[in-house]
PDB file of N, CA and C in Angstrom:
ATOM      1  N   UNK A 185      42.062   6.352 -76.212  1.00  0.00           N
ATOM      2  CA  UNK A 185      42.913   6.960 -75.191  1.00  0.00           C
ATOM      3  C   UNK A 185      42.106   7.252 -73.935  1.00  0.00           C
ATOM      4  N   UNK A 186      42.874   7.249 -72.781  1.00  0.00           N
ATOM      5  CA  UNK A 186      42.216   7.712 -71.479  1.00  0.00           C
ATOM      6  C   UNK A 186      42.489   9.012 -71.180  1.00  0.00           C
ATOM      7  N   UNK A 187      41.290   9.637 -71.273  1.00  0.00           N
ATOM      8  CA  UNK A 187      41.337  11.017 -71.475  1.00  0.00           C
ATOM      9  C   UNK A 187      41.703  11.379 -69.661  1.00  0.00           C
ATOM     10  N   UNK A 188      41.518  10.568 -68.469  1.00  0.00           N
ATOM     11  CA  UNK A 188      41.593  10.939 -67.091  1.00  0.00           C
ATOM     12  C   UNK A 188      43.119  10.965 -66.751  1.00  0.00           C
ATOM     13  N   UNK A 189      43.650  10.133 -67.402  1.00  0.00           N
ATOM     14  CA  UNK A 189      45.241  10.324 -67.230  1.00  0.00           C
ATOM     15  C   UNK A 189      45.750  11.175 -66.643  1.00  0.00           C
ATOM     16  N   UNK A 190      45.903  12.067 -68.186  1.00  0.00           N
ATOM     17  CA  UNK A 190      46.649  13.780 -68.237  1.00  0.00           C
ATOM     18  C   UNK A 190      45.925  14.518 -66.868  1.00  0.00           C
ATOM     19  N   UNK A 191      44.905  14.189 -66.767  1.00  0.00           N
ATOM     20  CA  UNK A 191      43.958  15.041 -65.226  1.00  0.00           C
ATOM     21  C   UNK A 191      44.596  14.505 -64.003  1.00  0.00           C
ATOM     22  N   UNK A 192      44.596  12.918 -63.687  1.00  0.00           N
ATOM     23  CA  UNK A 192      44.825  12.976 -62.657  1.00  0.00           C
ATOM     24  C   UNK A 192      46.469  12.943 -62.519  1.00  0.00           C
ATOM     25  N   UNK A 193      47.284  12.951 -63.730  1.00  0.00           N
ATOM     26  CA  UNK A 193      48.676  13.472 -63.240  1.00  0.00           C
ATOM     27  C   UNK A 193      49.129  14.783 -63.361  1.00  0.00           C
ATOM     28  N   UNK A 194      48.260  15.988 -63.577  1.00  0.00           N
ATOM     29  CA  UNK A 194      47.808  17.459 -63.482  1.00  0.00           C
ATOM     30  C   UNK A 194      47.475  17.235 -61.909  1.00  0.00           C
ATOM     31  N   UNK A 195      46.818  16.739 -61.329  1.00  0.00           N
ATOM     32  CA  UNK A 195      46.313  16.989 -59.737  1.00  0.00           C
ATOM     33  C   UNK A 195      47.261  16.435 -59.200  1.00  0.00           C
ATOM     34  N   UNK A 196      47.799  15.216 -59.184  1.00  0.00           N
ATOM     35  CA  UNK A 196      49.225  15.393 -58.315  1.00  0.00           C
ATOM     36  C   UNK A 196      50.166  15.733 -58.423  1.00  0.00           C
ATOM     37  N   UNK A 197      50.741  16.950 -59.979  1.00  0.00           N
ATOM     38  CA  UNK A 197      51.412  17.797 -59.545  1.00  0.00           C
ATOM     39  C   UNK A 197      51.315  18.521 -58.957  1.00  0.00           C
ATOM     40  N   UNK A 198      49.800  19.016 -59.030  1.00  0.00           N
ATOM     41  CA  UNK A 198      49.117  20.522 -58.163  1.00  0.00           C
ATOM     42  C   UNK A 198      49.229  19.910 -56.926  1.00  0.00           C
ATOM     43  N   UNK A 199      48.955  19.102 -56.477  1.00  0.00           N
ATOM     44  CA  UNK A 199      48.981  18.253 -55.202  1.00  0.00           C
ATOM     45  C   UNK A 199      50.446  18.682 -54.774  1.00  0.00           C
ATOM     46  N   UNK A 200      51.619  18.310 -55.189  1.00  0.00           N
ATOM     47  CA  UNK A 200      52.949  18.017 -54.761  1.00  0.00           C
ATOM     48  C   UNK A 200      53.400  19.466 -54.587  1.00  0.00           C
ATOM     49  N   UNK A 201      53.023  20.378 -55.187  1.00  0.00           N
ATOM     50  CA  UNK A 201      52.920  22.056 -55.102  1.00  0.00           C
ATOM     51  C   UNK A 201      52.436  22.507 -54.216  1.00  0.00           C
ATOM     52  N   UNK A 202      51.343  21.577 -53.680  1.00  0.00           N
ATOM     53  CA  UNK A 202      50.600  22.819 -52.225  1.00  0.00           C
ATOM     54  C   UNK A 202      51.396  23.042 -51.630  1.00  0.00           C
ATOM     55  N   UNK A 203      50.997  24.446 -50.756  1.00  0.00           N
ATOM     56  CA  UNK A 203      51.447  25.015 -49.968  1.00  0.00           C
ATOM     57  C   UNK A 203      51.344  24.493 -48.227  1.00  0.00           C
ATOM     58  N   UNK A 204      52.421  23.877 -47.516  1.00  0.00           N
ATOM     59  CA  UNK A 204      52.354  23.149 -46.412  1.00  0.00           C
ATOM     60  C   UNK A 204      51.292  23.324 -45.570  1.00  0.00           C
ATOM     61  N   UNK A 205      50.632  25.152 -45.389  1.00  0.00           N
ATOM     62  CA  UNK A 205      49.476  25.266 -45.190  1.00  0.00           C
ATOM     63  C   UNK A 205      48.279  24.203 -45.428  1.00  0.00           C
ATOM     64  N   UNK A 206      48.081  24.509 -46.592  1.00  0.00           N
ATOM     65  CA  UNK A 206      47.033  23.787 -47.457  1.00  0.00           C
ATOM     66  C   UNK A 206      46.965  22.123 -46.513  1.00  0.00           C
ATOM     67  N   UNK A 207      48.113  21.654 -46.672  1.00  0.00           N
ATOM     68  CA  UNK A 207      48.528  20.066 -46.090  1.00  0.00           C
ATOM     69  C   UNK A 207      47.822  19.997 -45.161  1.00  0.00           C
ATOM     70  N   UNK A 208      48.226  20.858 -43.757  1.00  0.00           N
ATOM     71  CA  UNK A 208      48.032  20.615 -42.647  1.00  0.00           C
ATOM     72  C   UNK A 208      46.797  21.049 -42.491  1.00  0.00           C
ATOM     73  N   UNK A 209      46.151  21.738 -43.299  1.00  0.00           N
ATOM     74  CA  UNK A 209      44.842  22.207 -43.314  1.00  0.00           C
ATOM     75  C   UNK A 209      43.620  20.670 -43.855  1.00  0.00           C
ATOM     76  N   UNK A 210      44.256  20.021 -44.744  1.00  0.00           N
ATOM     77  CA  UNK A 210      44.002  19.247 -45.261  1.00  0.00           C
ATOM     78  C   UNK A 210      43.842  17.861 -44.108  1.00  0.00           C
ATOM     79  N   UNK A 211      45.297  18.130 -43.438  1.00  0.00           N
ATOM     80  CA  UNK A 211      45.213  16.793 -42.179  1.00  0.00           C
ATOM     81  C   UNK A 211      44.347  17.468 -40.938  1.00  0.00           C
ATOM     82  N   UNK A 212      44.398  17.900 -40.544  1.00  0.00           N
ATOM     83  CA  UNK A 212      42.808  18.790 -39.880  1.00  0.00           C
ATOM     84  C   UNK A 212      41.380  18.280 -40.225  1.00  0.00           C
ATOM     85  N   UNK A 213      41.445  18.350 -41.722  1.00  0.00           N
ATOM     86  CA  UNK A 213      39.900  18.222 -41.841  1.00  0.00           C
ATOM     87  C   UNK A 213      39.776  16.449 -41.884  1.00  0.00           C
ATOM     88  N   UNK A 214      40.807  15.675 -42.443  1.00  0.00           N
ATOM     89  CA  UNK A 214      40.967  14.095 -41.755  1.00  0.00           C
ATOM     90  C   UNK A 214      40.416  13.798 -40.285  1.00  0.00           C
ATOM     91  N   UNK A 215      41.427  14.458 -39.551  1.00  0.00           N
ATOM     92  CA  UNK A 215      40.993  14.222 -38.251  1.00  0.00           C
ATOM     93  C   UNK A 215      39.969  14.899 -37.909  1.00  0.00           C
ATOM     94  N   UNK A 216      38.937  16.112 -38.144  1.00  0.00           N
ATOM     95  CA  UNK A 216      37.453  16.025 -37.843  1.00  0.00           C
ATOM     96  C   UNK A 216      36.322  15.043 -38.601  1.00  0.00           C
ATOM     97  N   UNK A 217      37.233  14.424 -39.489  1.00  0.00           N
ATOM     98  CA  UNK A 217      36.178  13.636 -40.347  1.00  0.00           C
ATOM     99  C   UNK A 217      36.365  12.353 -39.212  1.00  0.00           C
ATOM    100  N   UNK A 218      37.535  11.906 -39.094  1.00  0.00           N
ATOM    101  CA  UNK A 218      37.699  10.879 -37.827  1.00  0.00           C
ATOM    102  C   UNK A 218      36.899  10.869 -36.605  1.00  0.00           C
ATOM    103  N   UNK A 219      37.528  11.769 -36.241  1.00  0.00           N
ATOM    104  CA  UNK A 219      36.499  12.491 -34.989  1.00  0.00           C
ATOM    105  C   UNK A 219      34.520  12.441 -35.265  1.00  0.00           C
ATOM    106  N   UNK A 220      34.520  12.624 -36.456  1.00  0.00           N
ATOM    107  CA  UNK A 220      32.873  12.519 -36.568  1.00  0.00           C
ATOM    108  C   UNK A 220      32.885  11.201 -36.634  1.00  0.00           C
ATOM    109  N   UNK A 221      33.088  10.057 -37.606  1.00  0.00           N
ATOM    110  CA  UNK A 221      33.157   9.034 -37.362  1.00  0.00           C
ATOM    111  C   UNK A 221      33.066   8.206 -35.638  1.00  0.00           C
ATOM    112  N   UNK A 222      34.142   8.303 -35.279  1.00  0.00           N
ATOM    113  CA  UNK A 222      33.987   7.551 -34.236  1.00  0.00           C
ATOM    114  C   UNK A 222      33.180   8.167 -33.092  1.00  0.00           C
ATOM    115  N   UNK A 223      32.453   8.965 -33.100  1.00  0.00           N
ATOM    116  CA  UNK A 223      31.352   9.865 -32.285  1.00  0.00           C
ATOM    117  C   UNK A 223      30.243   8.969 -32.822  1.00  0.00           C
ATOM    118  N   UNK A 224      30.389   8.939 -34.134  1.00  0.00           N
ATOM    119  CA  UNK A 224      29.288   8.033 -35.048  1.00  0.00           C
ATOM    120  C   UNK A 224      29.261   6.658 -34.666  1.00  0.00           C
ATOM    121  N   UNK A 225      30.038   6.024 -34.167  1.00  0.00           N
ATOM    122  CA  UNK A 225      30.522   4.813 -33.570  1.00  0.00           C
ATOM    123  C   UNK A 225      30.934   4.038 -35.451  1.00  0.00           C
ATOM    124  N   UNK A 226      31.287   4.415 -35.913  1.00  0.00           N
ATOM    125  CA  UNK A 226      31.491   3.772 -36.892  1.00  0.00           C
ATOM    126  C   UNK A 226      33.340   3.910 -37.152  1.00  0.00           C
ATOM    127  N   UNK A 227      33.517   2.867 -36.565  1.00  0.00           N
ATOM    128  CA  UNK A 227      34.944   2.365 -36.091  1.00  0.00           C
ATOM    129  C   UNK A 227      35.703   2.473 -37.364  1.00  0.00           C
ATOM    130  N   UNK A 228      35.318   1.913 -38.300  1.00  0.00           N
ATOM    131  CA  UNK A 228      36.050   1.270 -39.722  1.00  0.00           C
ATOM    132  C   UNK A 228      36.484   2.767 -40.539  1.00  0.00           C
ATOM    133  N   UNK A 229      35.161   3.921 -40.337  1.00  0.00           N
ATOM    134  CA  UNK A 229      35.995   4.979 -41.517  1.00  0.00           C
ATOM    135  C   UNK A 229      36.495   5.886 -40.548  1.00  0.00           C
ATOM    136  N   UNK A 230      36.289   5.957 -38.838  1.00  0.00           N
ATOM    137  CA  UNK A 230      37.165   6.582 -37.868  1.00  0.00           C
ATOM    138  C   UNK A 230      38.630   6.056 -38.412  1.00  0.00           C
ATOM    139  N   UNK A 231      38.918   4.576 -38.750  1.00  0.00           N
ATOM    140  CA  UNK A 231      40.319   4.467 -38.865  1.00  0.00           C
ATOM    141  C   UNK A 231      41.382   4.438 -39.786  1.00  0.00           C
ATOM    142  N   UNK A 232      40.044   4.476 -41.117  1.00  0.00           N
ATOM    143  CA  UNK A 232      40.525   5.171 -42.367  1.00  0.00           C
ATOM    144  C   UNK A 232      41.074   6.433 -41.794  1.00  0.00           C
ATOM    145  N   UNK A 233      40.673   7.070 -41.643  1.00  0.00           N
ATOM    146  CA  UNK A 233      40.565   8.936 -41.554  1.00  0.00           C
ATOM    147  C   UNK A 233      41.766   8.974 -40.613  1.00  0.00           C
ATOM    148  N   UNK A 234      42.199   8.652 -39.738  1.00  0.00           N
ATOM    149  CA  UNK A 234      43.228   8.444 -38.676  1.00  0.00           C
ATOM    150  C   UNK A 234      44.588   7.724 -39.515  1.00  0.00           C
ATOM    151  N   UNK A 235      44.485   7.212 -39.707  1.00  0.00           N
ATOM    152  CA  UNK A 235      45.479   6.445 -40.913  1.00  0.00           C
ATOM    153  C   UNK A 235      46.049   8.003 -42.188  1.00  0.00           C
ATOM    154  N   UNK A 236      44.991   8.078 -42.240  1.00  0.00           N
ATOM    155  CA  UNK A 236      45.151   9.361 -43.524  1.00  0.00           C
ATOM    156  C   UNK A 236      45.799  10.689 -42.670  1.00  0.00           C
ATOM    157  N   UNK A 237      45.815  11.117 -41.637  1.00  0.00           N
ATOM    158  CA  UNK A 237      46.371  11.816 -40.395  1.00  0.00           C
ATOM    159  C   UNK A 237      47.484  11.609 -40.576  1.00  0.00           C
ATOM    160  N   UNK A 238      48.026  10.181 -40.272  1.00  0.00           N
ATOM    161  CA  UNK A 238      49.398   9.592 -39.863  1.00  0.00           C
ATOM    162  C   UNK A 238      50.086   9.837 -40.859  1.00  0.00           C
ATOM    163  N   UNK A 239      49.648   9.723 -42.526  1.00  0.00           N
ATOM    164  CA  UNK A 239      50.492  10.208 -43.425  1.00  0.00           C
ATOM    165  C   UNK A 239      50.981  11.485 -43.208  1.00  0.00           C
ATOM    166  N   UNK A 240      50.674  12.519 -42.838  1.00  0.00           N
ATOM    167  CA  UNK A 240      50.957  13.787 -42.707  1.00  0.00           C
ATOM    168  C   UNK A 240      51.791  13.868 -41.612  1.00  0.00           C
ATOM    169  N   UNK A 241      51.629  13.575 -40.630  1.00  0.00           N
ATOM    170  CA  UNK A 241      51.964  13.450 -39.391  1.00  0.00           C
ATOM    171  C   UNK A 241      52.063  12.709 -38.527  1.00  0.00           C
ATOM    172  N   UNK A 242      53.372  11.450 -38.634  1.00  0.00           N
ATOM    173  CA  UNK A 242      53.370  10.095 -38.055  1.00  0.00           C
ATOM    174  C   UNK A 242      53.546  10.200 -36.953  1.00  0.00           C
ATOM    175  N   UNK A 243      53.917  10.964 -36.327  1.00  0.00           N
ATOM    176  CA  UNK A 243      54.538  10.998 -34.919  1.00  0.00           C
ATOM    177  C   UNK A 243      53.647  11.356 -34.034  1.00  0.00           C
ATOM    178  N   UNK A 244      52.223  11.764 -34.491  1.00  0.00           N
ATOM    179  CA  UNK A 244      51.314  12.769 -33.529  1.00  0.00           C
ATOM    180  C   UNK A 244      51.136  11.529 -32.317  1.00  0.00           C
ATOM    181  N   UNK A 245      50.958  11.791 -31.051  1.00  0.00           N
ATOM    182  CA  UNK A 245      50.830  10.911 -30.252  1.00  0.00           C
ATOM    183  C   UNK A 245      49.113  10.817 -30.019  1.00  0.00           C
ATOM    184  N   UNK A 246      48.792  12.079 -30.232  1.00  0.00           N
ATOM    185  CA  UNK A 246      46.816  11.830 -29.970  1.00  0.00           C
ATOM    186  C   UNK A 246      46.248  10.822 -30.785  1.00  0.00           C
ATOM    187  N   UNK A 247      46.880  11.320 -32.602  1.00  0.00           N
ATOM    188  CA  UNK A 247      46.284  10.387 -33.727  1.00  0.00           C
ATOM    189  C   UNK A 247      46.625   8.918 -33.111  1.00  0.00           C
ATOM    190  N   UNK A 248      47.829   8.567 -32.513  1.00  0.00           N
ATOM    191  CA  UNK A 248      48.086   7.050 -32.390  1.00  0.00           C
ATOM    192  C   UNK A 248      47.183   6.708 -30.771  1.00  0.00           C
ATOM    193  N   UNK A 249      46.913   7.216 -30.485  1.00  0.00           N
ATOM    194  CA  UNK A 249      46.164   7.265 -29.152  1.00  0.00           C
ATOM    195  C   UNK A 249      44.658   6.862 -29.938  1.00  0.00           C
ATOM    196  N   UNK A 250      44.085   7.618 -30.517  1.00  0.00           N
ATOM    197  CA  UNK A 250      42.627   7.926 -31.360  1.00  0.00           C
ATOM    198  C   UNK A 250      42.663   6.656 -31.887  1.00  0.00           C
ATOM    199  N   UNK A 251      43.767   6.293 -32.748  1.00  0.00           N
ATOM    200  CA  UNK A 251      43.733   4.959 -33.821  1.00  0.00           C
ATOM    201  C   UNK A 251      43.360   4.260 -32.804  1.00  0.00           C
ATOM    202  N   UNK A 252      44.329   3.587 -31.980  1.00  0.00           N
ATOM    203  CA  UNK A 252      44.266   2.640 -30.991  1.00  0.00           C
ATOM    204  C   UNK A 252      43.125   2.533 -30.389  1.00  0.00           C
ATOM    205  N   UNK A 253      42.706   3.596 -29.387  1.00  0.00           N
ATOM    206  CA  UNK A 253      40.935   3.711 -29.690  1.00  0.00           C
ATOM    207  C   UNK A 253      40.073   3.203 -30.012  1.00  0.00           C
ATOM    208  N   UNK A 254      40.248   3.304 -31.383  1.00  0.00           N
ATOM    209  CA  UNK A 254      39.011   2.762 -32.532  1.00  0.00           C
ATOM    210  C   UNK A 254      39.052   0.978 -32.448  1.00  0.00           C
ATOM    211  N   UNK A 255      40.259   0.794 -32.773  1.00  0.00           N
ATOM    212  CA  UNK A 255      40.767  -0.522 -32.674  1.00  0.00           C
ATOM    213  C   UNK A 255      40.502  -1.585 -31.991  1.00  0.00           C
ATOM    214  N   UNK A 256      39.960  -0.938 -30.503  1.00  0.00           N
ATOM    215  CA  UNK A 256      39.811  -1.646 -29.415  1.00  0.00           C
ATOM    216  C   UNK A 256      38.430  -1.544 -29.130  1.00  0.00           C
ATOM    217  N   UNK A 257      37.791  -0.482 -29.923  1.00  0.00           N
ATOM    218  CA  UNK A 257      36.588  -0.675 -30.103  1.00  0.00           C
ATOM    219  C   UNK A 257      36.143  -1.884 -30.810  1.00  0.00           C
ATOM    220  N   UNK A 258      36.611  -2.334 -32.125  1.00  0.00           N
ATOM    221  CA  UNK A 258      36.379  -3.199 -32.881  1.00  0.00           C
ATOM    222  C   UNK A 258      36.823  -4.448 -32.279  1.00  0.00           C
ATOM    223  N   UNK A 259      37.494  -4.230 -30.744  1.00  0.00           N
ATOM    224  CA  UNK A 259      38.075  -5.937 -30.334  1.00  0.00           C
ATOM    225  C   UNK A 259      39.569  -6.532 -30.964  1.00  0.00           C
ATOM    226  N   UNK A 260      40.069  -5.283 -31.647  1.00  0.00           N
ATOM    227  CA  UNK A 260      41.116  -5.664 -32.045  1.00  0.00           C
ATOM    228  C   UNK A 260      42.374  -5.491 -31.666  1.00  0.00           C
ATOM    229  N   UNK A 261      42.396  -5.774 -30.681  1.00  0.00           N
ATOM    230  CA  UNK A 261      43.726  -5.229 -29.137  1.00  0.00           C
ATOM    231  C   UNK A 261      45.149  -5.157 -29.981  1.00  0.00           C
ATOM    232  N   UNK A 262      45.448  -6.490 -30.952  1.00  0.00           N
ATOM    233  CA  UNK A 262      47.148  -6.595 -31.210  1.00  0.00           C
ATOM    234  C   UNK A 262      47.101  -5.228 -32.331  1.00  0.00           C
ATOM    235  N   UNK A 263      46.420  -4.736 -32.939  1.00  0.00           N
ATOM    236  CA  UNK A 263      46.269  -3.539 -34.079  1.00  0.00           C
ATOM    237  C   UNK A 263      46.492  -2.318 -33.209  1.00  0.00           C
ATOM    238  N   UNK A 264      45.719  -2.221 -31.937  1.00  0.00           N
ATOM    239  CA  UNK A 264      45.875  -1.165 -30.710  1.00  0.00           C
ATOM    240  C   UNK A 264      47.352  -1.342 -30.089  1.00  0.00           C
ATOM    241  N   UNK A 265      47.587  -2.179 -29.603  1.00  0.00           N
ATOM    242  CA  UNK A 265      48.952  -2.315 -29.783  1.00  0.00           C
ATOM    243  C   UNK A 265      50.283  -1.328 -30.661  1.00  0.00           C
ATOM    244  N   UNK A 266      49.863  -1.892 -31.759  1.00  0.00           N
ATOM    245  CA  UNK A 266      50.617  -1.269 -32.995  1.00  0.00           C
ATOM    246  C   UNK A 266      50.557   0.037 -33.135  1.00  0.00           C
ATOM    247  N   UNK A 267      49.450   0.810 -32.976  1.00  0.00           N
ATOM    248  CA  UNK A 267      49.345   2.173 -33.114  1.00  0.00           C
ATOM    249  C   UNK A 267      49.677   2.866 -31.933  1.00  0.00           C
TER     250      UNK A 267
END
């Protein structure tokens, strides 16, 4: 038997329970991890981390500003586009 199972479907109930706090506290620390990233010039986990933002909060216009950003750092204009 896989003993990680029962654990990791215990954490995304606890997960699906947080408190909206917690969330947005949670998409905060995304976007300073982003923010360190692309200070870092390291484009690729700036746009992980920005991506992980957007789940929380699709509509933010900075995060799609930031993504796009990164994007065009990497030379990838039609992806900048998109975001």
């Amino acid at each position: 038997t896989n003993s990680e199972a029962p654990i990791a479907e215990e954490k995304l109930v606890t997960y699906e329970q947080t408190a909206p706090e917690t969330k947005s506290q949670s998409a905060e620390t995304h976007f300073a991890l982003a923010q360190a990233y692309a200070t870092e010039g390291n484009s690729d986990r700036a746009i992980e981390e920005y991506k992980v933002v957007l789940m929380y909060d699709p509509k933010s216009a900075l995060v799609h500003a930031r993504l796009a950003t990164e994007y065009i750092r990497k030379g990838m204009g039609s992806q900048a586009m998109e975001s």
